Amino acid sequence: MSIKIQTLSGYMHEYQKSVLQPEAFWSRVAESFHWKKHWDEVVQWNFEEPKVEWFVNGKLNITENILDRHLYTHANRTAIIWEPNDPNEKTRKLTYKELYEQVNRFSNALRQKGLKKGDRVVIYMPMVPEAAIAMLACARIGAVHSIVFAGFSSTALADRINDCEAKVVLTSDENYRGSKTIPIKAVVDESLEKSPSVESVIVLKRTGGKVDMKEGRDYWWHDVVEGQSTECPAEEMDSEDMLFILYTSGSTGKPKGVVHTTGGYMVYTQFTFENVFQYSAGDVYWCTADVGWITGHSYIVYGPLLSGATTLMFEGVPTYPDAGRFWDIVDKHKVNQFYTAPTAIRALEAYGLKPFEGKDLSSLKVLGSVGEPINEEAWHWYHDHVGKGRCPIVDTWWQTETGGIMLSPIAGITPTKPSYATLPLPGIQPIIVDEKGKELKGNSVEGNLCIKFPWPSMLRTTYGDHERCRQTYFSTYKGMYFTGDGVKRDEDGYYRILGRVDDVINVSGHRMGTAEVENAINEHPLVVESAVVGYPHDIKGQGIYAYVIADMTNRTAANLENEIRETVNKIIGPIAKPDKVQIVSGLPKTRSGKIMRRILRKVAEGQTDNFGDTSTLLDPSVVEEIIKNRK
Ligand code: WTA
């Protein structure tokens, strides 16, 4: 490890250097990795096209830095601890050597299925070590993985498979989730009716449940790895070769495929993992995310494994078999760093303190939070009852597009403040602008958060549509990356994220585009038009409120509301189901036909007057009706 921050003055010193001499700074970090060929230049960039390249012409394979490199020094250290959904099932542990062998065997199997560098592989799997093995096997042979969270519906899965034209899909027979069993191979079968690019499906046997295997297309995981060598030469990748695509929601249209490349992503995720969490060799680190989200990519798999860490993967949910499950796991595996989302904290808070009884949490050193703003109450509960007042909380702000943590305390070093992501990590140059793009300098300001200089793990494009990437992130404010988040910088220069300023909502830490949910609702045959907004929700952070105009002949409102929820469930998945559906006879529109979402948001929040300027409103009676029938 080249740079490990150990003191506050050390942080300030490195931060200064990273801004004044970014090339020298990142060179120093990158030197600690294994490169097949050294880079020619550290960074080349312009935010107009945009074009960003890090470690230009460097050659490497990220899995050599995860696997081969660690074999020399700690082959027998545990790489992955796996905790199953059912606490009575056996825990699995894989050492670095075992992980190396299993990744290589599966890499050879993928090559045998005809996969080559650049081909896309969709992974739709439960939280089992094979999901991580699948990711690393793709990276080993240069195939591009695109993980789709296994809670998404067959339609959502098909959309993603088709967008990246995946050749192979990796899945399992079924998936355990709390007390439920979900037949995910059947979901894959359904989506493949609409996905012609897929040549093979590899199915991991997880539950032993019955599945249909299509001759010539579907293969069992255990069959394809049978007899494969535990050695597999790693493909030589350019720094800027694609590592993975991850679909995420934006304010318009369909989810976009955020593209991350190899060299910069490797350097940044490892650097941030080790520093933010202050990970030391031998610690047990646990991030509760799913590998289907960016947090699982960067801080369950890549960052920790690049650091030679022991990373825990949990298959289940926080409340199964009861609300003490997280604390059982911390106790059982003596977890040192624990990283979760505010929504999980708030959900567990509702169960009171009984679930902590008899659980020894004294191994914990650092607590992390990610995915949405953490409210002060949840912050204190986390700090007092989970950390017993001893553990620093790192409130980490970042995004799918940023690849790694951007604003965060360094554990135990940066003084924390509840609900503040505090300060930028080395290499990150935030800037706050007003609506017009004017920089708001100094402290005690509030505006839109942009980043003015590239960092190694930033997105390079949106798959198959570079213009969309430019439009979405680089056109709102000239020469800057626009995050879509509002932010405040307080009197101490500390950053507090205020939430999205665009039409993206954050439900239980999951990103959702309001347009995406509206499109799904509109698929219901009786729906004429709909408008979706977020509203404050005690546990989920934000809930989904849908206003729907529908043909009510032969239907009761209650019936239709349920059907609409079911339609969304089918088209996107359970995470996008509206919490509230209100059938309306009209939507508040301007004379030019634009929906006045501001009014809808206020009504959903429970505010029924003071709508600001409504002079452009076409028909005020619509608003009265909406208020009267508010859910
Ligand atoms: C929000 C998740 C406040 C934010 C890593 C961002 C946060 C979006 C925080 C990205 C935080 C993430 N405090 N808000 N610590 N972390 N967000 O792409 O609105 O799933 O833009 O990445 O989540 O969500 P994504």
Short mmCIF file of N, CA, C and O and ligand atoms in Angstrom, two decimals, residues 248 294-295 369-374 395-401 483 485 497 499-500 506 509 511, ligand 1:
data_model
loop_
_atom_site.label_atom_id
_atom_site.label_comp_id
_atom_site.label_asym_id
_atom_site.label_seq_id
_atom_site.Cartn_x
_atom_site.Cartn_y
_atom_site.Cartn_z
N THR A 248 -28.27 1.83 -14.15
CA THR A 248 -28.82 2.63 -13.05
C THR A 248 -29.86 3.59 -13.60
O THR A 248 -29.85 3.91 -14.79
N ILE A 294 -23.82 -0.88 -7.06
CA ILE A 294 -22.42 -0.46 -7.14
C ILE A 294 -21.70 -0.69 -5.81
O ILE A 294 -20.51 -1.02 -5.79
N THR A 295 -22.40 -0.54 -4.69
CA THR A 295 -21.74 -0.73 -3.40
C THR A 295 -21.19 -2.15 -3.29
O THR A 295 -20.08 -2.36 -2.79
N SER A 369 -22.04 4.09 6.46
CA SER A 369 -23.39 4.34 5.97
C SER A 369 -23.30 4.74 4.51
O SER A 369 -22.39 5.47 4.12
N VAL A 370 -24.25 4.29 3.70
CA VAL A 370 -24.19 4.58 2.27
C VAL A 370 -25.56 4.51 1.62
O VAL A 370 -26.43 3.77 2.09
N GLY A 371 -25.74 5.26 0.56
CA GLY A 371 -26.89 5.07 -0.32
C GLY A 371 -27.93 6.16 -0.25
O GLY A 371 -28.69 6.36 -1.19
N GLU A 372 -28.01 6.86 0.86
CA GLU A 372 -29.03 7.90 1.03
C GLU A 372 -28.61 8.73 2.23
O GLU A 372 -27.77 8.30 3.03
N PRO A 373 -29.21 9.89 2.37
CA PRO A 373 -28.86 10.71 3.53
C PRO A 373 -29.23 9.97 4.81
O PRO A 373 -30.28 9.34 4.89
N ILE A 374 -28.36 10.02 5.80
CA ILE A 374 -28.70 9.42 7.10
C ILE A 374 -29.20 10.54 8.01
O ILE A 374 -28.50 11.53 8.23
N ASP A 395 -19.93 8.29 6.98
CA ASP A 395 -21.10 8.52 6.12
C ASP A 395 -20.54 8.79 4.72
O ASP A 395 -20.00 9.86 4.46
N THR A 396 -20.64 7.79 3.85
CA THR A 396 -19.94 7.84 2.57
C THR A 396 -20.88 8.26 1.45
O THR A 396 -21.83 7.55 1.15
N TRP A 397 -20.61 9.39 0.84
CA TRP A 397 -21.42 9.81 -0.31
C TRP A 397 -20.70 9.45 -1.61
O TRP A 397 -19.53 9.77 -1.79
N TRP A 398 -21.44 8.80 -2.48
CA TRP A 398 -20.93 8.50 -3.83
C TRP A 398 -22.06 7.97 -4.68
O TRP A 398 -23.21 7.99 -4.25
N GLN A 399 -21.76 7.52 -5.89
CA GLN A 399 -22.80 7.13 -6.85
C GLN A 399 -22.29 6.00 -7.74
O GLN A 399 -21.08 5.81 -7.87
N THR A 400 -23.23 5.34 -8.41
CA THR A 400 -22.86 4.32 -9.40
C THR A 400 -21.84 4.92 -10.38
O THR A 400 -20.85 4.28 -10.74
N GLU A 401 -22.08 6.16 -10.76
CA GLU A 401 -21.24 6.81 -11.76
C GLU A 401 -19.85 7.14 -11.23
O GLU A 401 -18.90 7.26 -12.01
N THR A 483 -23.59 15.97 -10.41
CA THR A 483 -23.97 14.75 -9.67
C THR A 483 -25.47 14.51 -9.60
O THR A 483 -25.91 13.40 -9.34
N ASP A 485 -27.16 15.86 -7.21
CA ASP A 485 -27.46 16.05 -5.80
C ASP A 485 -27.34 17.51 -5.37
O ASP A 485 -26.48 18.23 -5.86
N ILE A 497 -25.13 16.21 2.22
CA ILE A 497 -25.92 15.96 1.01
C ILE A 497 -27.40 16.17 1.34
O ILE A 497 -27.90 15.67 2.34
N GLY A 499 -29.94 15.58 -0.96
CA GLY A 499 -30.84 14.73 -1.75
C GLY A 499 -30.85 15.17 -3.20
O GLY A 499 -30.25 16.19 -3.57
N ARG A 500 -31.55 14.40 -4.02
CA ARG A 500 -31.53 14.64 -5.46
C ARG A 500 -32.26 15.93 -5.83
O ARG A 500 -33.28 16.27 -5.23
N ASN A 506 -35.07 8.13 -4.18
CA ASN A 506 -34.21 7.16 -3.53
C ASN A 506 -35.04 6.41 -2.49
O ASN A 506 -35.33 6.92 -1.43
N GLY A 509 -32.71 3.36 -0.30
CA GLY A 509 -31.35 3.34 -0.84
C GLY A 509 -31.28 2.86 -2.28
O GLY A 509 -30.20 2.75 -2.84
N ARG A 511 -32.07 3.53 -6.22
CA ARG A 511 -32.33 4.65 -7.12
C ARG A 511 -33.42 4.31 -8.11
O ARG A 511 -33.39 3.24 -8.70
C1 WTA B 1 -27.57 9.12 -2.73
C2 WTA B 1 -24.96 4.44 -4.17
C3 WTA B 1 -26.63 11.09 1.09
C4 WTA B 1 -27.29 10.36 -3.57
C5 WTA B 1 -23.49 4.42 -3.69
C6 WTA B 1 -26.61 9.79 -4.80
C7 WTA B 1 -26.35 9.57 -0.59
C8 WTA B 1 -27.32 8.48 -4.98
C9 WTA B 1 -25.26 8.98 0.10
C10 WTA B 1 -26.48 7.46 -5.68
C11 WTA B 1 -24.91 9.53 1.38
C12 WTA B 1 -25.54 7.94 -1.78
N1 WTA B 1 -25.62 10.58 1.82
N2 WTA B 1 -27.02 10.62 -0.10
N3 WTA B 1 -23.93 9.04 2.13
N4 WTA B 1 -24.79 7.98 -0.66
N5 WTA B 1 -26.50 8.89 -1.74
O1 WTA B 1 -25.96 5.26 -7.69
O2 WTA B 1 -28.51 10.97 -3.90
O3 WTA B 1 -27.21 3.78 -6.06
O4 WTA B 1 -26.73 10.61 -5.94
O5 WTA B 1 -25.00 4.80 -5.50
O6 WTA B 1 -27.62 8.03 -3.64
O7 WTA B 1 -27.08 6.19 -5.65
P1 WTA B 1 -26.35 4.94 -6.29
#
